[in-house]
mmCIF file of C-alpha atoms and ligand atoms in Angstrom:
data_model
loop_
_atom_site.group_PDB
_atom_site.id
_atom_site.type_symbol
_atom_site.label_atom_id
_atom_site.label_comp_id
_atom_site.label_asym_id
_atom_site.label_seq_id
_atom_site.Cartn_x
_atom_site.Cartn_y
_atom_site.Cartn_z
ATOM 1 C CA MET A 784 118.636 68.194 24.706
ATOM 2 C CA SER A 785 117.275 65.090 26.528
ATOM 3 C CA GLU A 786 117.541 64.363 30.133
ATOM 4 C CA ARG A 787 120.207 61.910 29.188
ATOM 5 C CA GLU A 788 122.158 64.368 26.995
ATOM 6 C CA ARG A 789 122.211 66.752 29.606
ATOM 7 C CA GLU A 790 123.497 63.835 31.827
ATOM 8 C CA LEU A 791 126.460 62.989 29.518
ATOM 9 C CA VAL A 792 127.857 66.647 29.132
ATOM 10 C CA SER A 793 127.606 66.756 33.538
ATOM 11 C CA PHE A 794 129.181 63.692 33.956
ATOM 12 C CA ILE A 795 132.099 64.989 31.833
ATOM 13 C CA ALA A 796 132.100 68.354 32.899
ATOM 14 C CA ASP A 797 132.247 66.989 37.068
ATOM 15 C CA MET A 798 134.697 64.604 36.004
ATOM 16 C CA ARG A 799 132.672 61.224 36.820
ATOM 17 C CA GLU A 800 134.760 59.425 34.504
ATOM 18 C CA GLU A 801 133.520 56.086 35.028
ATOM 19 C CA GLU A 802 129.753 56.996 34.440
ATOM 20 C CA ALA A 803 130.489 59.766 31.532
ATOM 21 C CA VAL A 804 132.192 57.036 29.737
ATOM 22 C CA GLU A 805 129.380 53.955 30.519
ATOM 23 C CA LEU A 806 126.495 56.494 29.613
ATOM 24 C CA ALA A 807 127.799 57.404 26.065
ATOM 25 C CA ARG A 808 128.653 53.388 25.412
ATOM 26 C CA ALA A 809 124.938 52.566 26.188
ATOM 27 C CA MET A 810 123.841 55.497 24.069
ATOM 28 C CA LEU A 811 126.047 54.659 21.148
ATOM 29 C CA GLU A 812 124.849 51.040 22.199
ATOM 30 C CA GLU A 813 121.416 51.795 21.915
ATOM 31 C CA GLY A 814 121.503 53.779 18.486
ATOM 32 C CA ALA A 815 122.591 57.521 19.388
ATOM 33 C CA ASP A 816 124.198 59.425 16.766
ATOM 34 C CA PRO A 817 128.062 58.642 16.711
ATOM 35 C CA PHE A 818 127.813 62.919 16.016
ATOM 36 C CA ARG A 819 125.816 64.228 18.578
ATOM 37 C CA VAL A 820 127.686 62.045 21.189
ATOM 38 C CA LEU A 821 130.957 63.827 20.389
ATOM 39 C CA GLU A 822 129.095 66.993 19.985
ATOM 40 C CA LEU A 823 128.248 66.719 23.406
ATOM 41 C CA CYS A 824 131.686 65.847 24.414
ATOM 42 C CA ARG A 825 132.207 69.019 22.789
ATOM 43 C CA GLU A 826 130.236 71.322 24.899
ATOM 44 C CA ALA A 827 131.248 69.593 28.331
ATOM 45 C CA MET A 828 134.767 70.411 27.178
ATOM 46 C CA GLU A 829 133.756 74.272 26.971
ATOM 47 C CA THR A 830 132.624 73.885 30.559
ATOM 48 C CA VAL A 831 135.767 72.243 31.803
ATOM 49 C CA GLY A 832 137.940 74.863 29.798
ATOM 50 C CA ALA A 833 135.952 77.621 31.900
ATOM 51 C CA ARG A 834 136.253 76.318 35.120
ATOM 52 C CA PHE A 835 140.130 76.041 34.528
ATOM 53 C CA GLN A 836 139.700 79.531 33.668
ATOM 54 C CA SER A 837 137.949 80.167 37.006
ATOM 55 C CA GLY A 838 140.452 78.608 38.637
ATOM 56 C CA GLU A 839 137.917 75.944 39.861
ATOM 57 C CA TYR A 840 139.727 72.868 38.120
ATOM 58 C CA PHE A 841 143.358 72.731 37.530
ATOM 59 C CA LEU A 842 145.355 70.526 35.220
ATOM 60 C CA PRO A 843 144.526 67.203 36.666
ATOM 61 C CA GLU A 844 140.865 68.187 35.479
ATOM 62 C CA LEU A 845 141.847 68.820 31.702
ATOM 63 C CA ILE A 846 143.973 66.070 31.508
ATOM 64 C CA LEU A 847 141.257 64.104 33.009
ATOM 65 C CA ALA A 848 138.375 65.343 30.393
ATOM 66 C CA GLY A 849 141.078 65.062 27.478
ATOM 67 C CA GLU A 850 141.523 61.105 28.551
ATOM 68 C CA MET A 851 137.283 61.508 28.345
ATOM 69 C CA LEU A 852 136.707 62.616 25.225
ATOM 70 C CA GLU A 853 139.949 59.943 23.804
ATOM 71 C CA LYS A 854 137.731 57.172 25.288
ATOM 72 C CA ILE A 855 134.017 58.287 23.999
ATOM 73 C CA GLY A 856 135.672 59.378 20.668
ATOM 74 C CA ALA A 857 137.336 55.436 20.579
ATOM 75 C CA MET A 858 133.968 54.196 21.110
ATOM 76 C CA ALA A 859 132.064 56.692 18.336
ATOM 77 C CA LYS A 860 134.338 56.214 15.448
ATOM 78 C CA PRO A 861 134.137 52.805 14.492
ATOM 79 C CA LEU A 862 130.289 53.624 14.242
ATOM 80 C CA ILE A 863 130.636 56.839 11.959
ATOM 81 C CA GLN A 864 133.266 54.775 10.126
ATOM 82 C CA GLY A 865 130.650 52.497 9.530
ATOM 83 C CA LYS A 866 127.897 54.845 8.630
ATOM 84 C CA SER A 867 129.591 56.221 5.852
ATOM 85 C CA GLY A 868 130.588 53.056 4.455
ATOM 86 C CA GLY A 869 133.617 52.443 4.735
ATOM 87 C CA GLU A 870 136.575 53.044 2.292
ATOM 88 C CA ALA A 871 136.208 56.112 -0.104
ATOM 89 C CA LYS A 872 138.239 56.916 -3.283
ATOM 90 C CA ARG A 873 140.910 58.975 -2.257
ATOM 91 C CA LEU A 874 140.026 62.780 -3.526
ATOM 92 C CA GLY A 875 143.009 64.689 -2.525
ATOM 93 C CA ARG A 876 146.145 65.206 -0.025
ATOM 94 C CA VAL A 877 145.767 67.031 3.086
ATOM 95 C CA LEU A 878 148.771 67.441 5.420
ATOM 96 C CA ILE A 879 147.528 68.444 9.300
ATOM 97 C CA GLY A 880 149.751 68.872 12.219
ATOM 98 C CA THR A 881 149.792 71.105 15.239
ATOM 99 C CA VAL A 882 151.927 73.970 15.248
ATOM 100 C CA HIS A 883 154.967 73.891 17.683
ATOM 101 C CA GLY A 884 154.411 74.982 21.107
ATOM 102 C CA ASP A 885 151.070 73.292 21.147
ATOM 103 C CA LEU A 886 150.088 70.017 22.420
ATOM 104 C CA HIS A 887 146.512 69.922 21.768
ATOM 105 C CA ASP A 888 145.523 67.201 19.265
ATOM 106 C CA ILE A 889 141.998 66.126 20.253
ATOM 107 C CA GLY A 890 140.094 68.674 17.849
ATOM 108 C CA LYS A 891 143.172 68.061 15.185
ATOM 109 C CA ASN A 892 142.613 63.989 15.617
ATOM 110 C CA ILE A 893 138.303 64.403 14.691
ATOM 111 C CA VAL A 894 139.362 67.117 11.658
ATOM 112 C CA THR A 895 141.994 64.166 10.620
ATOM 113 C CA PHE A 896 139.511 61.539 11.028
ATOM 114 C CA MET A 897 136.518 62.988 9.310
ATOM 115 C CA LEU A 898 138.893 64.279 6.461
ATOM 116 C CA ASP A 899 139.760 60.325 5.822
ATOM 117 C CA ILE A 900 136.668 59.247 5.810
ATOM 118 C CA ASN A 901 135.353 61.273 3.657
ATOM 119 C CA GLY A 902 137.389 60.616 0.931
ATOM 120 C CA TYR A 903 140.881 62.780 1.508
ATOM 121 C CA GLU A 904 144.247 60.951 2.302
ATOM 122 C CA VAL A 905 145.536 62.553 5.467
ATOM 123 C CA LYS A 906 148.948 62.574 6.879
ATOM 124 C CA ASP A 907 148.771 63.664 10.254
ATOM 125 C CA ILE A 908 152.402 64.875 11.548
ATOM 126 C CA GLY A 909 151.375 65.255 15.602
ATOM 127 C CA ILE A 910 151.773 67.956 17.844
ATOM 128 C CA ASP A 911 154.445 70.473 18.804
ATOM 129 C CA VAL A 912 155.709 70.379 14.790
ATOM 130 C CA PRO A 913 158.290 72.429 14.437
ATOM 131 C CA THR A 914 157.903 74.946 11.360
ATOM 132 C CA GLN A 915 160.977 73.204 9.277
ATOM 133 C CA LYS A 916 158.820 69.443 9.609
ATOM 134 C CA PHE A 917 155.964 70.883 7.834
ATOM 135 C CA ILE A 918 158.264 72.312 5.035
ATOM 136 C CA GLU A 919 160.207 68.920 4.304
ATOM 137 C CA GLU A 920 156.597 67.191 4.794
ATOM 138 C CA ILE A 921 155.277 69.604 1.785
ATOM 139 C CA ARG A 922 158.254 68.784 -0.347
ATOM 140 C CA ALA A 923 157.562 64.819 0.355
ATOM 141 C CA PHE A 924 153.959 64.267 0.420
ATOM 142 C CA ARG A 925 153.198 67.047 -1.959
ATOM 143 C CA PRO A 926 149.997 68.180 -0.453
ATOM 144 C CA SER A 927 147.290 70.194 -2.101
ATOM 145 C CA VAL A 928 146.208 71.716 1.580
ATOM 146 C CA VAL A 929 147.564 72.032 4.607
ATOM 147 C CA GLY A 930 145.641 72.210 7.920
ATOM 148 C CA LEU A 931 147.653 73.866 11.018
ATOM 149 C CA SER A 932 145.784 73.389 14.092
ATOM 150 C CA GLY A 933 146.397 74.904 17.682
ATOM 151 C CA PHE A 934 145.008 75.751 21.142
ATOM 152 C CA LEU A 935 146.694 78.279 22.437
ATOM 153 C CA THR A 936 146.297 81.776 22.174
ATOM 154 C CA LEU A 937 150.382 81.474 20.971
ATOM 155 C CA ALA A 938 149.697 79.329 18.412
ATOM 156 C CA PHE A 939 148.588 82.373 16.406
ATOM 157 C CA ASP A 940 152.427 83.275 16.644
ATOM 158 C CA SER A 941 153.393 79.655 15.550
ATOM 159 C CA MET A 942 151.076 79.914 12.851
ATOM 160 C CA LYS A 943 151.898 83.131 11.421
ATOM 161 C CA GLU A 944 155.705 81.636 11.710
ATOM 162 C CA THR A 945 154.414 78.233 9.540
ATOM 163 C CA ILE A 946 152.618 80.274 6.997
ATOM 164 C CA GLY A 947 156.118 82.713 6.468
ATOM 165 C CA ALA A 948 158.597 79.827 6.333
ATOM 166 C CA ILE A 949 156.304 78.184 3.601
ATOM 167 C CA ALA A 950 156.039 81.362 1.801
ATOM 168 C CA ALA A 951 159.913 81.857 1.881
ATOM 169 C CA ALA A 952 160.616 78.203 0.881
ATOM 170 C CA GLY A 953 158.592 79.362 -2.360
ATOM 171 C CA LEU A 954 155.905 76.505 -1.350
ATOM 172 C CA ARG A 955 153.140 79.041 -0.941
ATOM 173 C CA ASP A 956 151.691 79.136 -4.136
ATOM 174 C CA GLN A 957 151.616 75.153 -4.245
ATOM 175 C CA VAL A 958 149.036 74.483 -1.092
ATOM 176 C CA LYS A 959 145.678 76.135 0.073
ATOM 177 C CA ILE A 960 145.957 76.887 4.121
ATOM 178 C CA MET A 961 143.664 76.100 6.612
ATOM 179 C CA ILE A 962 143.558 77.107 10.085
ATOM 180 C CA GLY A 963 141.453 75.721 13.412
ATOM 181 C CA GLY A 964 141.500 74.680 16.642
ATOM 182 C CA GLY A 965 140.590 77.211 19.498
ATOM 183 C CA GLN A 966 139.403 80.859 19.048
ATOM 184 C CA VAL A 967 140.364 80.983 15.347
ATOM 185 C CA ASP A 968 138.474 83.810 13.339
ATOM 186 C CA GLU A 969 138.744 85.980 10.450
ATOM 187 C CA THR A 970 141.273 87.995 12.080
ATOM 188 C CA VAL A 971 143.257 85.529 13.124
ATOM 189 C CA ARG A 972 143.054 84.166 9.434
ATOM 190 C CA GLY A 973 144.327 87.645 8.451
ATOM 191 C CA TYR A 974 147.094 87.915 10.978
ATOM 192 C CA THR A 975 148.414 84.066 9.987
ATOM 193 C CA GLY A 976 148.170 84.790 6.302
ATOM 194 C CA ALA A 977 146.112 81.276 6.133
ATOM 195 C CA ASP A 978 143.491 80.943 3.398
ATOM 196 C CA ALA A 979 140.982 80.064 5.302
ATOM 197 C CA PHE A 980 139.665 79.046 9.028
ATOM 198 C CA GLY A 981 137.456 76.381 9.915
ATOM 199 C CA THR A 982 135.778 75.873 14.039
ATOM 200 C CA ASN A 983 134.840 72.284 13.371
ATOM 201 C CA ALA A 984 135.939 69.444 11.280
ATOM 202 C CA MET A 985 132.994 69.554 8.916
ATOM 203 C CA ALA A 986 134.170 73.058 8.116
ATOM 204 C CA ALA A 987 137.679 71.173 7.327
ATOM 205 C CA VAL A 988 136.096 68.959 5.053
ATOM 206 C CA SER A 989 133.960 71.569 3.439
ATOM 207 C CA LEU A 990 136.990 73.431 2.969
ATOM 208 C CA CYS A 991 138.674 70.378 1.267
ATOM 209 C CA ARG A 992 135.949 70.151 -0.665
ATOM 210 C CA GLY A 993 135.836 73.687 -2.596
ATOM 211 C CA TRP A 994 139.517 73.642 -2.968
ATOM 212 C CA ILE A 995 140.318 69.784 -4.503
ATOM 213 C CA ARG A 996 137.562 69.488 -6.938
ATOM 214 C CA GLY A 997 136.838 65.268 -6.837
HETATM 215 C C1 B12 B 588 141.619 69.133 26.957
HETATM 216 C C2 B12 B 588 142.660 70.274 27.203
HETATM 217 C C3 B12 B 588 144.037 69.811 27.211
HETATM 218 C C4 B12 B 588 144.718 68.885 27.370
HETATM 219 C C5 B12 B 588 144.852 68.587 26.014
HETATM 220 C C6 B12 B 588 144.930 66.806 25.751
HETATM 221 C C7 B12 B 588 145.165 66.200 24.468
HETATM 222 N N1 B12 B 588 145.508 65.462 23.607
HETATM 223 O O1 B12 B 588 144.880 67.548 23.479
HETATM 224 C C8 B12 B 588 145.954 68.837 28.144
HETATM 225 C C9 B12 B 588 146.086 68.401 29.383
HETATM 226 C C10 B12 B 588 147.196 68.783 27.617
HETATM 227 C C11 B12 B 588 146.032 70.439 28.031
HETATM 228 C C12 B12 B 588 147.444 71.314 28.555
HETATM 229 C C13 B12 B 588 147.121 72.929 28.228
HETATM 230 N N2 B12 B 588 146.018 73.324 28.127
HETATM 231 CO CO1 B12 B 588 144.303 73.023 27.421
HETATM 232 N N3 B12 B 588 142.725 72.553 27.329
HETATM 233 C C14 B12 B 588 141.959 71.450 27.069
HETATM 234 C C15 B12 B 588 140.772 71.925 26.709
HETATM 235 C C16 B12 B 588 140.232 71.263 28.519
HETATM 236 C C17 B12 B 588 139.957 71.001 25.675
HETATM 237 C C18 B12 B 588 140.208 71.133 24.783
HETATM 238 C C19 B12 B 588 139.719 69.790 23.174
HETATM 239 O O2 B12 B 588 140.560 69.215 23.369
HETATM 240 N N4 B12 B 588 138.683 69.980 23.032
HETATM 241 C C20 B12 B 588 137.502 69.359 22.462
HETATM 242 C C21 B12 B 588 137.658 69.632 21.117
HETATM 243 C C22 B12 B 588 137.238 68.524 19.877
HETATM 244 O O3 B12 B 588 137.131 70.981 20.482
HETATM 245 P P1 B12 B 588 137.129 71.661 19.404
HETATM 246 O O4 B12 B 588 137.535 73.175 19.466
HETATM 247 O O5 B12 B 588 135.689 71.863 19.500
HETATM 248 O O6 B12 B 588 137.485 71.331 18.014
HETATM 249 C C23 B12 B 588 137.165 71.902 16.947
HETATM 250 C C24 B12 B 588 138.024 72.772 16.628
HETATM 251 O O7 B12 B 588 138.875 72.911 16.948
HETATM 252 C C25 B12 B 588 138.164 72.045 15.025
HETATM 253 N N5 B12 B 588 139.808 72.218 14.759
HETATM 254 C C26 B12 B 588 140.615 71.638 15.067
HETATM 255 N N6 B12 B 588 141.597 71.702 14.640
HETATM 256 C C27 B12 B 588 141.242 72.384 13.571
HETATM 257 C C28 B12 B 588 142.664 72.586 12.208
HETATM 258 C C29 B12 B 588 142.221 72.882 11.352
HETATM 259 C C30 B12 B 588 143.056 73.160 10.378
HETATM 260 C C31 B12 B 588 140.113 73.169 11.202
HETATM 261 C C32 B12 B 588 139.819 73.394 9.931
HETATM 262 C C33 B12 B 588 139.404 72.712 12.202
HETATM 263 C C34 B12 B 588 140.234 72.479 13.448
HETATM 264 O O8 B12 B 588 137.569 70.967 14.765
HETATM 265 C C35 B12 B 588 137.447 70.365 15.404
HETATM 266 C C36 B12 B 588 136.486 69.381 15.804
HETATM 267 O O9 B12 B 588 135.241 69.631 15.313
HETATM 268 C C37 B12 B 588 140.969 73.709 26.767
HETATM 269 C C38 B12 B 588 139.467 74.329 26.864
HETATM 270 C C39 B12 B 588 137.947 74.119 26.048
HETATM 271 N N7 B12 B 588 137.498 75.375 26.452
HETATM 272 O O10 B12 B 588 138.679 73.186 24.794
HETATM 273 C C40 B12 B 588 141.855 73.999 27.417
HETATM 274 C C41 B12 B 588 142.811 74.906 26.597
HETATM 275 C C42 B12 B 588 142.496 75.161 25.571
HETATM 276 N N8 B12 B 588 143.745 74.691 27.699
HETATM 277 C C43 B12 B 588 144.775 75.461 27.539
HETATM 278 C C44 B12 B 588 145.697 76.172 28.817
HETATM 279 C C45 B12 B 588 146.201 77.707 29.286
HETATM 280 C C46 B12 B 588 146.757 74.806 28.564
HETATM 281 C C47 B12 B 588 147.270 74.769 29.420
HETATM 282 C C48 B12 B 588 148.818 75.889 29.022
HETATM 283 C C49 B12 B 588 148.008 74.658 30.720
HETATM 284 C C50 B12 B 588 149.143 74.992 31.611
HETATM 285 N N9 B12 B 588 148.978 75.768 32.329
HETATM 286 O O11 B12 B 588 150.258 73.889 31.298
HETATM 287 C C51 B12 B 588 148.656 73.275 28.801
HETATM 288 C C52 B12 B 588 149.201 73.841 27.358
HETATM 289 C C53 B12 B 588 150.430 72.595 26.875
HETATM 290 C C54 B12 B 588 150.415 72.983 25.208
HETATM 291 N N10 B12 B 588 152.192 73.586 24.877
HETATM 292 O O12 B12 B 588 149.863 72.660 24.474
HETATM 293 C C55 B12 B 588 143.835 77.237 27.314
HETATM 294 C C56 B12 B 588 144.706 77.873 26.407
HETATM 295 C C57 B12 B 588 144.199 79.269 26.330
HETATM 296 C C58 B12 B 588 144.683 80.176 25.768
HETATM 297 N N11 B12 B 588 144.009 80.983 25.222
HETATM 298 O O13 B12 B 588 145.895 80.226 25.466
HETATM 299 C C59 B12 B 588 142.077 76.290 27.365
HETATM 300 C C60 B12 B 588 141.052 76.890 26.400
HETATM 301 C C61 B12 B 588 141.514 75.715 28.815
HETATM 302 C C62 B12 B 588 141.145 78.085 29.462
HETATM 303 N N12 B12 B 588 140.088 77.890 29.678
HETATM 304 O O14 B12 B 588 141.894 78.553 30.078
HETATM 305 N N13 B12 B 588 144.634 71.202 27.885
#
């Protein structure tokens, strides 16, 4: 990691918002890879999360961290869009939302964005999405893939419940279901009944590529 990259991670982790946003802006203007800048933000978020867990940070810091990431993300995203050559042909439909009880959406928004620029028609139905809403949207939008996002441990139960309800509604055979956000792994995948899990936005794209033949 370069000196400046390390500095960006520290500014975010230390809640120095103005300096973080300005440094990110300068790096992007000078041609830094926007994916790399987003990755540095993610790394900083890990430190923020650890400090929150140890009692050094409280909710206001989590909120500020979320705001910083959104600001930097808003600067990085148009550059990624430029790189991918703009509008691609639509390969298939993906429905995505954060499961009920969970309000985290920064990771989901990055996944939505990456799927979009990689050619999928994505419908993002937001945060704290009730089980019934997923079912209604599957019926109306007819996606090939459903993505469930959630950061909290309790979101694993919401994911399980949502997938169970999709099955009870007779729709399970029509969609592939992927989960992500937080500490998902193979155990969580098995627990929730999803078809696959992904730990980052590119994993979501790869899963869709495997399931939807363009
Ligand atoms: C920012 C943040 C918030 C913000 C969220 C703002 C927003 N708009 O999202 C706010 C302040 C609202 C918040 C609130 C809370 N938070 Co919070 N928050 C975080 C923090 C610091 C960063 C999360 C984040 O956005 N990371 C950045 C993204 C980009 O991360 P990412 O994981 O790399 O995202 C990738 C993957 O997850 C994946 N992905 C995501 N979704 C999907 C979906 C699919 C289908 C796939 C394939 C992949 C995929 O792709 C993404 C992009 O590559 C984390 C700490 C941490 N370590 O992450 C805590 C954390 C998640 N929060 C936590 C807690 C406890 C809370 C609160 C309960 C606090 C409180 N006491 O009120 C509330 C809960 C509110 C609720 N009901 O949801 C805990 C969760 C603990 C747990 N295991 O349950 C964490 C881990 C902090 C900690 N260490 O204690 N939080």
